[in-house]
Amino acid sequence: MIEINDLRKTYHMGSVEVLALQGVSLHVEAGDFVAIMGASGSGKSTLLQLMGLLDTPDSGSYKLAGREVANLTQDEMASVRSGTLGFVFQQFNLLARTSAEENTALPLLYSESGVHTDPRLLLQQVGLGERMGHKPNEMSGGQQQRVAIARALVNNPRVVLADEPTGNLDSKSSEEIVGILEGLNSRGITVVMVTHEPD
Ligand code: ADP
Ligand code: MG
């Protein structure tokens, strides 16, 4: 599903160069559930952003479902992203003043294909059937992250990328979120998760 070879990324901040990725290679099979671990600042988020086609590498190869995607244009990246990838962030990144249902439906504004799952059904599946009209500030962190997962699923992705999805949650909510990700994986979705938690 994911075949990355010798991926490199340097950030330029004024005169300072930050070598975030110095030749990363990684293979993820379809249906895998992979954890990426490592010290803070070691490049995990950078790698996940490249995997999620949210940014482009300086060099190296990235094949997603057999297609080379390391050098796509912004429009091409957006198209591949919306048809293949779902992204879950540590900070949830929901729109404030916007209901759970509208947040879940947001990716549909950008998607070209008509293939999607009903946002209301997804919210029911993550246990928020009674909270569809709630705004982010009316929900717990665990509930907000469940909305974010529903949003990541609305375009029926083959791969879900999660960057420390439990990093801001208590242990009970963390278990629920990991349980949901395991459920997705058991349905055949490939999951790549950055985490600091060995268990
Ligand atoms: P991790 O997620 O493992 O903590 P990151 O991928 O966020 O690591 O960061 C890797 C390195 O790149 C760090 O030194 C970080 O400060 C730097 N970095 C990350 N994003 C940027 C950016 N947008 N601009 C400049 N430097 C960045
Ligand atoms: Mg990070």
PDB file of C-alpha atoms and ligand atoms in Angstrom:
ATOM      1  CA  MET A   1       0.000   0.000   0.000  1.00  0.00           C
ATOM      2  CA  ILE A   2       2.846   2.343   0.970  1.00  0.00           C
ATOM      3  CA  GLU A   3       6.352   2.025  -0.403  1.00  0.00           C
ATOM      4  CA  ILE A   4       8.713   4.804   0.642  1.00  0.00           C
ATOM      5  CA  ASN A   5      12.356   4.828  -0.368  1.00  0.00           C
ATOM      6  CA  ASP A   6      15.063   7.266   0.725  1.00  0.00           C
ATOM      7  CA  LEU A   7      12.688  10.115   1.487  1.00  0.00           C
ATOM      8  CA  ARG A   8      14.364  13.400   2.422  1.00  0.00           C
ATOM      9  CA  LYS A   9      12.975  16.667   3.745  1.00  0.00           C
ATOM     10  CA  THR A  10      14.818  19.765   4.909  1.00  0.00           C
ATOM     11  CA  TYR A  11      13.075  22.805   6.373  1.00  0.00           C
ATOM     12  CA  HIS A  12      14.652  26.200   5.761  1.00  0.00           C
ATOM     13  CA  MET A  13      14.095  28.788   8.455  1.00  0.00           C
ATOM     14  CA  GLY A  14      15.999  31.878   7.455  1.00  0.00           C
ATOM     15  CA  SER A  15      19.622  30.784   7.412  1.00  0.00           C
ATOM     16  CA  VAL A  16      18.949  27.667   9.502  1.00  0.00           C
ATOM     17  CA  GLU A  17      18.458  24.269   7.850  1.00  0.00           C
ATOM     18  CA  VAL A  18      16.583  21.571   9.729  1.00  0.00           C
ATOM     19  CA  LEU A  19      17.230  18.089   8.339  1.00  0.00           C
ATOM     20  CA  ALA A  20      13.871  16.595   9.325  1.00  0.00           C
ATOM     21  CA  LEU A  21      14.099  13.389   7.242  1.00  0.00           C
ATOM     22  CA  GLN A  22      17.431  12.043   6.076  1.00  0.00           C
ATOM     23  CA  GLY A  23      16.647   9.076   3.884  1.00  0.00           C
ATOM     24  CA  VAL A  24      13.637   7.257   5.331  1.00  0.00           C
ATOM     25  CA  SER A  25      12.511   3.976   3.790  1.00  0.00           C
ATOM     26  CA  LEU A  26       9.320   2.270   4.891  1.00  0.00           C
ATOM     27  CA  HIS A  27       6.982  -0.367   3.508  1.00  0.00           C
ATOM     28  CA  VAL A  28       3.442  -0.817   4.760  1.00  0.00           C
ATOM     29  CA  GLU A  29       1.335  -3.686   3.447  1.00  0.00           C
ATOM     30  CA  ALA A  30      -2.365  -3.263   2.721  1.00  0.00           C
ATOM     31  CA  GLY A  31      -4.256  -4.120   5.898  1.00  0.00           C
ATOM     32  CA  ASP A  32      -1.356  -3.434   8.242  1.00  0.00           C
ATOM     33  CA  PHE A  33      -1.686  -1.504  11.496  1.00  0.00           C
ATOM     34  CA  VAL A  34       1.682   0.208  11.984  1.00  0.00           C
ATOM     35  CA  ALA A  35       2.937   2.338  14.865  1.00  0.00           C
ATOM     36  CA  ILE A  36       5.663   4.919  14.314  1.00  0.00           C
ATOM     37  CA  MET A  37       7.569   5.762  17.482  1.00  0.00           C
ATOM     38  CA  GLY A  38      10.545   7.959  18.255  1.00  0.00           C
ATOM     39  CA  ALA A  39      11.846  10.922  20.175  1.00  0.00           C
ATOM     40  CA  SER A  40      10.225  14.316  19.917  1.00  0.00           C
ATOM     41  CA  GLY A  41      11.665  16.180  16.934  1.00  0.00           C
ATOM     42  CA  SER A  42      12.800  12.996  15.155  1.00  0.00           C
ATOM     43  CA  GLY A  43      10.603  13.686  12.137  1.00  0.00           C
ATOM     44  CA  LYS A  44       7.500  11.572  12.783  1.00  0.00           C
ATOM     45  CA  SER A  45       5.001  14.304  11.929  1.00  0.00           C
ATOM     46  CA  THR A  46       7.019  15.316   8.884  1.00  0.00           C
ATOM     47  CA  LEU A  47       6.939  11.723   7.648  1.00  0.00           C
ATOM     48  CA  LEU A  48       3.204  11.407   8.269  1.00  0.00           C
ATOM     49  CA  GLN A  49       2.523  14.699   6.470  1.00  0.00           C
ATOM     50  CA  LEU A  50       4.441  13.436   3.457  1.00  0.00           C
ATOM     51  CA  MET A  51       2.573  10.125   3.618  1.00  0.00           C
ATOM     52  CA  GLY A  52      -0.668  12.104   3.814  1.00  0.00           C
ATOM     53  CA  LEU A  53       0.253  14.219   0.765  1.00  0.00           C
ATOM     54  CA  LEU A  54      -0.015  17.348   2.894  1.00  0.00           C
ATOM     55  CA  ASP A  55       3.545  18.298   1.924  1.00  0.00           C
ATOM     56  CA  THR A  56       6.152  17.272  -0.660  1.00  0.00           C
ATOM     57  CA  PRO A  57       9.583  15.700  -0.076  1.00  0.00           C
ATOM     58  CA  ASP A  58      12.833  17.153  -1.439  1.00  0.00           C
ATOM     59  CA  SER A  59      13.799  13.792  -2.890  1.00  0.00           C
ATOM     60  CA  GLY A  60      13.034  10.115  -2.702  1.00  0.00           C
ATOM     61  CA  SER A  61      10.209   7.915  -3.864  1.00  0.00           C
ATOM     62  CA  TYR A  62       6.735   7.427  -2.431  1.00  0.00           C
ATOM     63  CA  LYS A  63       4.464   4.863  -4.032  1.00  0.00           C
ATOM     64  CA  LEU A  64       0.906   4.827  -2.745  1.00  0.00           C
ATOM     65  CA  ALA A  65      -1.141   1.844  -3.922  1.00  0.00           C
ATOM     66  CA  GLY A  66       1.442   1.350  -6.667  1.00  0.00           C
ATOM     67  CA  ARG A  67       1.407   4.935  -7.962  1.00  0.00           C
ATOM     68  CA  GLU A  68       4.396   7.247  -7.635  1.00  0.00           C
ATOM     69  CA  VAL A  69       3.115  10.290  -5.733  1.00  0.00           C
ATOM     70  CA  ALA A  70       6.302  12.016  -4.565  1.00  0.00           C
ATOM     71  CA  ASN A  71       6.192  14.686  -7.259  1.00  0.00           C
ATOM     72  CA  LEU A  72       2.542  15.497  -7.812  1.00  0.00           C
ATOM     73  CA  THR A  73       1.143  19.008  -8.204  1.00  0.00           C
ATOM     74  CA  GLN A  74      -0.979  20.463  -5.401  1.00  0.00           C
ATOM     75  CA  ASP A  75      -4.156  19.650  -7.333  1.00  0.00           C
ATOM     76  CA  GLU A  76      -3.054  16.081  -8.008  1.00  0.00           C
ATOM     77  CA  MET A  77      -2.126  15.624  -4.354  1.00  0.00           C
ATOM     78  CA  ALA A  78      -5.537  16.899  -3.282  1.00  0.00           C
ATOM     79  CA  SER A  79      -7.244  14.499  -5.631  1.00  0.00           C
ATOM     80  CA  VAL A  80      -5.284  11.438  -4.464  1.00  0.00           C
ATOM     81  CA  ARG A  81      -5.695  12.553  -0.865  1.00  0.00           C
ATOM     82  CA  SER A  82      -9.442  12.871  -0.974  1.00  0.00           C
ATOM     83  CA  GLY A  83      -9.896   9.500  -2.666  1.00  0.00           C
ATOM     84  CA  THR A  84      -7.422   7.415  -0.671  1.00  0.00           C
ATOM     85  CA  LEU A  85      -6.299   8.987   2.602  1.00  0.00           C
ATOM     86  CA  GLY A  86      -7.826  10.019   5.900  1.00  0.00           C
ATOM     87  CA  PHE A  87      -5.877  12.077   8.435  1.00  0.00           C
ATOM     88  CA  VAL A  88      -6.387  12.332  12.203  1.00  0.00           C
ATOM     89  CA  PHE A  89      -4.479  14.978  14.208  1.00  0.00           C
ATOM     90  CA  GLN A  90      -3.496  15.228  17.856  1.00  0.00           C
ATOM     91  CA  GLN A  91      -5.311  18.581  18.149  1.00  0.00           C
ATOM     92  CA  PHE A  92      -8.478  17.229  16.454  1.00  0.00           C
ATOM     93  CA  ASN A  93      -8.524  20.293  14.115  1.00  0.00           C
ATOM     94  CA  LEU A  94     -12.308  20.557  14.049  1.00  0.00           C
ATOM     95  CA  LEU A  95     -13.929  23.793  12.942  1.00  0.00           C
ATOM     96  CA  ALA A  96     -15.299  25.706  15.928  1.00  0.00           C
ATOM     97  CA  ARG A  97     -18.931  26.908  15.815  1.00  0.00           C
ATOM     98  CA  THR A  98     -19.639  24.009  13.461  1.00  0.00           C
ATOM     99  CA  SER A  99     -21.633  20.939  14.405  1.00  0.00           C
ATOM    100  CA  ALA A 100     -20.253  17.402  14.559  1.00  0.00           C
ATOM    101  CA  GLU A 101     -22.301  16.521  11.498  1.00  0.00           C
ATOM    102  CA  GLU A 102     -21.040  19.501   9.480  1.00  0.00           C
ATOM    103  CA  ASN A 103     -17.448  18.859  10.560  1.00  0.00           C
ATOM    104  CA  THR A 104     -17.746  15.248   9.431  1.00  0.00           C
ATOM    105  CA  ALA A 105     -19.194  16.326   6.081  1.00  0.00           C
ATOM    106  CA  LEU A 106     -16.509  18.955   5.373  1.00  0.00           C
ATOM    107  CA  PRO A 107     -14.235  16.785   3.170  1.00  0.00           C
ATOM    108  CA  LEU A 108     -17.170  16.241   0.820  1.00  0.00           C
ATOM    109  CA  LEU A 109     -16.870  19.902  -0.216  1.00  0.00           C
ATOM    110  CA  TYR A 110     -13.498  19.107  -1.759  1.00  0.00           C
ATOM    111  CA  SER A 111     -14.033  15.625  -3.106  1.00  0.00           C
ATOM    112  CA  GLU A 112     -14.578  14.953  -6.780  1.00  0.00           C
ATOM    113  CA  SER A 113     -15.916  11.429  -6.577  1.00  0.00           C
ATOM    114  CA  GLY A 114     -19.412  10.782  -5.353  1.00  0.00           C
ATOM    115  CA  VAL A 115     -18.267   7.750  -3.353  1.00  0.00           C
ATOM    116  CA  HIS A 116     -18.732   8.568   0.287  1.00  0.00           C
ATOM    117  CA  THR A 117     -20.343   7.376   3.485  1.00  0.00           C
ATOM    118  CA  ASP A 118     -23.204   9.263   5.115  1.00  0.00           C
ATOM    119  CA  PRO A 119     -21.701  11.475   7.857  1.00  0.00           C
ATOM    120  CA  ARG A 120     -24.610  10.632  10.171  1.00  0.00           C
ATOM    121  CA  LEU A 121     -23.946   6.917   9.824  1.00  0.00           C
ATOM    122  CA  LEU A 122     -20.256   7.455  10.593  1.00  0.00           C
ATOM    123  CA  LEU A 123     -21.082   9.475  13.702  1.00  0.00           C
ATOM    124  CA  GLN A 124     -23.352   6.649  14.857  1.00  0.00           C
ATOM    125  CA  GLN A 125     -20.542   4.155  14.260  1.00  0.00           C
ATOM    126  CA  VAL A 126     -18.171   6.129  16.498  1.00  0.00           C
ATOM    127  CA  GLY A 127     -20.830   6.356  19.200  1.00  0.00           C
ATOM    128  CA  LEU A 128     -21.942   9.953  18.624  1.00  0.00           C
ATOM    129  CA  GLY A 129     -25.420   9.340  17.258  1.00  0.00           C
ATOM    130  CA  GLU A 130     -26.814  11.538  20.039  1.00  0.00           C
ATOM    131  CA  ARG A 131     -24.284  14.332  19.551  1.00  0.00           C
ATOM    132  CA  MET A 132     -24.564  15.209  15.853  1.00  0.00           C
ATOM    133  CA  GLY A 133     -25.664  18.779  16.499  1.00  0.00           C
ATOM    134  CA  HIS A 134     -23.029  19.472  19.146  1.00  0.00           C
ATOM    135  CA  LYS A 135     -20.191  21.896  18.477  1.00  0.00           C
ATOM    136  CA  PRO A 136     -16.578  21.099  19.448  1.00  0.00           C
ATOM    137  CA  ASN A 137     -16.744  23.197  22.649  1.00  0.00           C
ATOM    138  CA  GLU A 138     -19.785  21.166  23.696  1.00  0.00           C
ATOM    139  CA  MET A 139     -17.895  17.855  23.526  1.00  0.00           C
ATOM    140  CA  SER A 140     -15.100  16.147  25.482  1.00  0.00           C
ATOM    141  CA  GLY A 141     -11.684  15.631  23.881  1.00  0.00           C
ATOM    142  CA  GLY A 142     -12.470  11.978  23.253  1.00  0.00           C
ATOM    143  CA  GLN A 143     -15.747  12.910  21.558  1.00  0.00           C
ATOM    144  CA  GLN A 144     -14.010  15.554  19.410  1.00  0.00           C
ATOM    145  CA  GLN A 145     -11.440  12.997  18.300  1.00  0.00           C
ATOM    146  CA  ARG A 146     -14.256  10.596  17.386  1.00  0.00           C
ATOM    147  CA  VAL A 147     -15.747  13.341  15.181  1.00  0.00           C
ATOM    148  CA  ALA A 148     -12.300  13.792  13.614  1.00  0.00           C
ATOM    149  CA  ILE A 149     -12.141  10.056  12.868  1.00  0.00           C
ATOM    150  CA  ALA A 150     -15.620  10.148  11.323  1.00  0.00           C
ATOM    151  CA  ARG A 151     -14.435  13.090   9.184  1.00  0.00           C
ATOM    152  CA  ALA A 152     -11.361  11.103   8.116  1.00  0.00           C
ATOM    153  CA  LEU A 153     -13.638   8.243   6.986  1.00  0.00           C
ATOM    154  CA  VAL A 154     -16.235  10.159   5.000  1.00  0.00           C
ATOM    155  CA  ASN A 155     -14.492   9.642   1.649  1.00  0.00           C
ATOM    156  CA  ASN A 156     -13.957   5.903   2.283  1.00  0.00           C
ATOM    157  CA  PRO A 157     -10.147   6.030   2.561  1.00  0.00           C
ATOM    158  CA  ARG A 158      -7.971   2.966   2.124  1.00  0.00           C
ATOM    159  CA  VAL A 159      -5.384   4.389   4.521  1.00  0.00           C
ATOM    160  CA  VAL A 160      -5.885   6.302   7.775  1.00  0.00           C
ATOM    161  CA  LEU A 161      -2.901   8.276   9.088  1.00  0.00           C
ATOM    162  CA  ALA A 162      -3.097   9.330  12.728  1.00  0.00           C
ATOM    163  CA  ASP A 163      -0.516  11.648  14.331  1.00  0.00           C
ATOM    164  CA  GLU A 164      -0.560  11.070  18.111  1.00  0.00           C
ATOM    165  CA  PRO A 165      -4.360  10.783  18.056  1.00  0.00           C
ATOM    166  CA  THR A 166      -4.452  10.008  21.786  1.00  0.00           C
ATOM    167  CA  GLY A 167      -1.814  12.559  22.799  1.00  0.00           C
ATOM    168  CA  ASN A 168      -4.354  14.968  24.299  1.00  0.00           C
ATOM    169  CA  LEU A 169      -6.692  12.370  25.807  1.00  0.00           C
ATOM    170  CA  ASP A 170      -7.098  10.635  29.156  1.00  0.00           C
ATOM    171  CA  SER A 171      -6.428   6.898  29.278  1.00  0.00           C
ATOM    172  CA  LYS A 172     -10.064   5.819  28.972  1.00  0.00           C
ATOM    173  CA  SER A 173     -10.684   8.012  25.907  1.00  0.00           C
ATOM    174  CA  SER A 174      -7.360   6.845  24.476  1.00  0.00           C
ATOM    175  CA  GLU A 175      -8.467   3.225  24.710  1.00  0.00           C
ATOM    176  CA  GLU A 176     -11.732   4.076  22.965  1.00  0.00           C
ATOM    177  CA  ILE A 177      -9.920   5.853  20.132  1.00  0.00           C
ATOM    178  CA  VAL A 178      -7.444   3.004  19.650  1.00  0.00           C
ATOM    179  CA  GLY A 179     -10.392   0.586  19.747  1.00  0.00           C
ATOM    180  CA  ILE A 180     -12.069   2.515  16.925  1.00  0.00           C
ATOM    181  CA  LEU A 181      -8.835   2.484  14.876  1.00  0.00           C
ATOM    182  CA  GLU A 182      -8.536  -1.277  15.469  1.00  0.00           C
ATOM    183  CA  GLY A 183     -12.095  -1.671  14.263  1.00  0.00           C
ATOM    184  CA  LEU A 184     -11.265   0.201  11.043  1.00  0.00           C
ATOM    185  CA  ASN A 185      -8.206  -1.982  10.570  1.00  0.00           C
ATOM    186  CA  SER A 186     -10.247  -5.160  11.021  1.00  0.00           C
ATOM    187  CA  ARG A 187     -12.448  -3.903   8.143  1.00  0.00           C
ATOM    188  CA  GLY A 188      -9.357  -3.767   5.934  1.00  0.00           C
ATOM    189  CA  ILE A 189      -8.296  -0.129   6.290  1.00  0.00           C
ATOM    190  CA  THR A 190      -4.529   0.316   6.572  1.00  0.00           C
ATOM    191  CA  VAL A 191      -3.668   2.348   9.688  1.00  0.00           C
ATOM    192  CA  VAL A 192      -0.412   4.200  10.393  1.00  0.00           C
ATOM    193  CA  MET A 193      -0.291   5.811  13.821  1.00  0.00           C
ATOM    194  CA  VAL A 194       2.361   7.940  15.503  1.00  0.00           C
ATOM    195  CA  THR A 195       2.329   7.274  19.236  1.00  0.00           C
ATOM    196  CA  HIS A 196       4.452   7.604  22.356  1.00  0.00           C
ATOM    197  CA  GLU A 197       2.651   4.773  24.136  1.00  0.00           C
ATOM    198  CA  PRO A 198       4.347   1.358  23.881  1.00  0.00           C
ATOM    199  CA  ASP A 199       1.182  -0.563  24.801  1.00  0.00           C
TER     200      ASP A 199
HETATM  201  P1  ADP B   1       8.199  14.834  15.571  1.00  0.00           P
HETATM  202  O1  ADP B   1       6.804  14.759  15.050  1.00  0.00           O
HETATM  203  O2  ADP B   1       8.902  13.503  15.583  1.00  0.00           O
HETATM  204  O3  ADP B   1       8.260  15.488  16.928  1.00  0.00           O
HETATM  205  P2  ADP B   1       8.618  16.805  13.458  1.00  0.00           P
HETATM  206  O4  ADP B   1       8.458  16.096  12.174  1.00  0.00           O
HETATM  207  O5  ADP B   1       7.494  17.645  13.937  1.00  0.00           O
HETATM  208  O6  ADP B   1       9.068  15.735  14.583  1.00  0.00           O
HETATM  209  O7  ADP B   1       9.911  17.746  13.376  1.00  0.00           O
HETATM  210  C1  ADP B   1      11.157  17.296  12.906  1.00  0.00           C
HETATM  211  C2  ADP B   1      12.138  18.454  12.911  1.00  0.00           C
HETATM  212  O8  ADP B   1      11.721  19.401  11.936  1.00  0.00           O
HETATM  213  C3  ADP B   1      12.157  19.214  14.236  1.00  0.00           C
HETATM  214  O9  ADP B   1      13.473  19.649  14.442  1.00  0.00           O
HETATM  215  C4  ADP B   1      11.220  20.371  13.996  1.00  0.00           C
HETATM  216  O10 ADP B   1      11.565  21.462  14.796  1.00  0.00           O
HETATM  217  C5  ADP B   1      11.433  20.646  12.523  1.00  0.00           C
HETATM  218  N1  ADP B   1      10.226  21.168  11.856  1.00  0.00           N
HETATM  219  C6  ADP B   1       9.030  20.555  11.770  1.00  0.00           C
HETATM  220  N2  ADP B   1       8.161  21.263  11.028  1.00  0.00           N
HETATM  221  C7  ADP B   1       8.831  22.377  10.641  1.00  0.00           C
HETATM  222  C8  ADP B   1       8.486  23.502   9.838  1.00  0.00           C
HETATM  223  N3  ADP B   1       7.261  23.633   9.296  1.00  0.00           N
HETATM  224  N4  ADP B   1       9.437  24.446   9.658  1.00  0.00           N
HETATM  225  C9  ADP B   1      10.664  24.319  10.195  1.00  0.00           C
HETATM  226  N5  ADP B   1      11.065  23.274  10.948  1.00  0.00           N
HETATM  227  C10 ADP B   1      10.154  22.314  11.174  1.00  0.00           C
HETATM  228 MG    MG B   2       4.961  15.229  15.886  1.00  0.00          MG
END
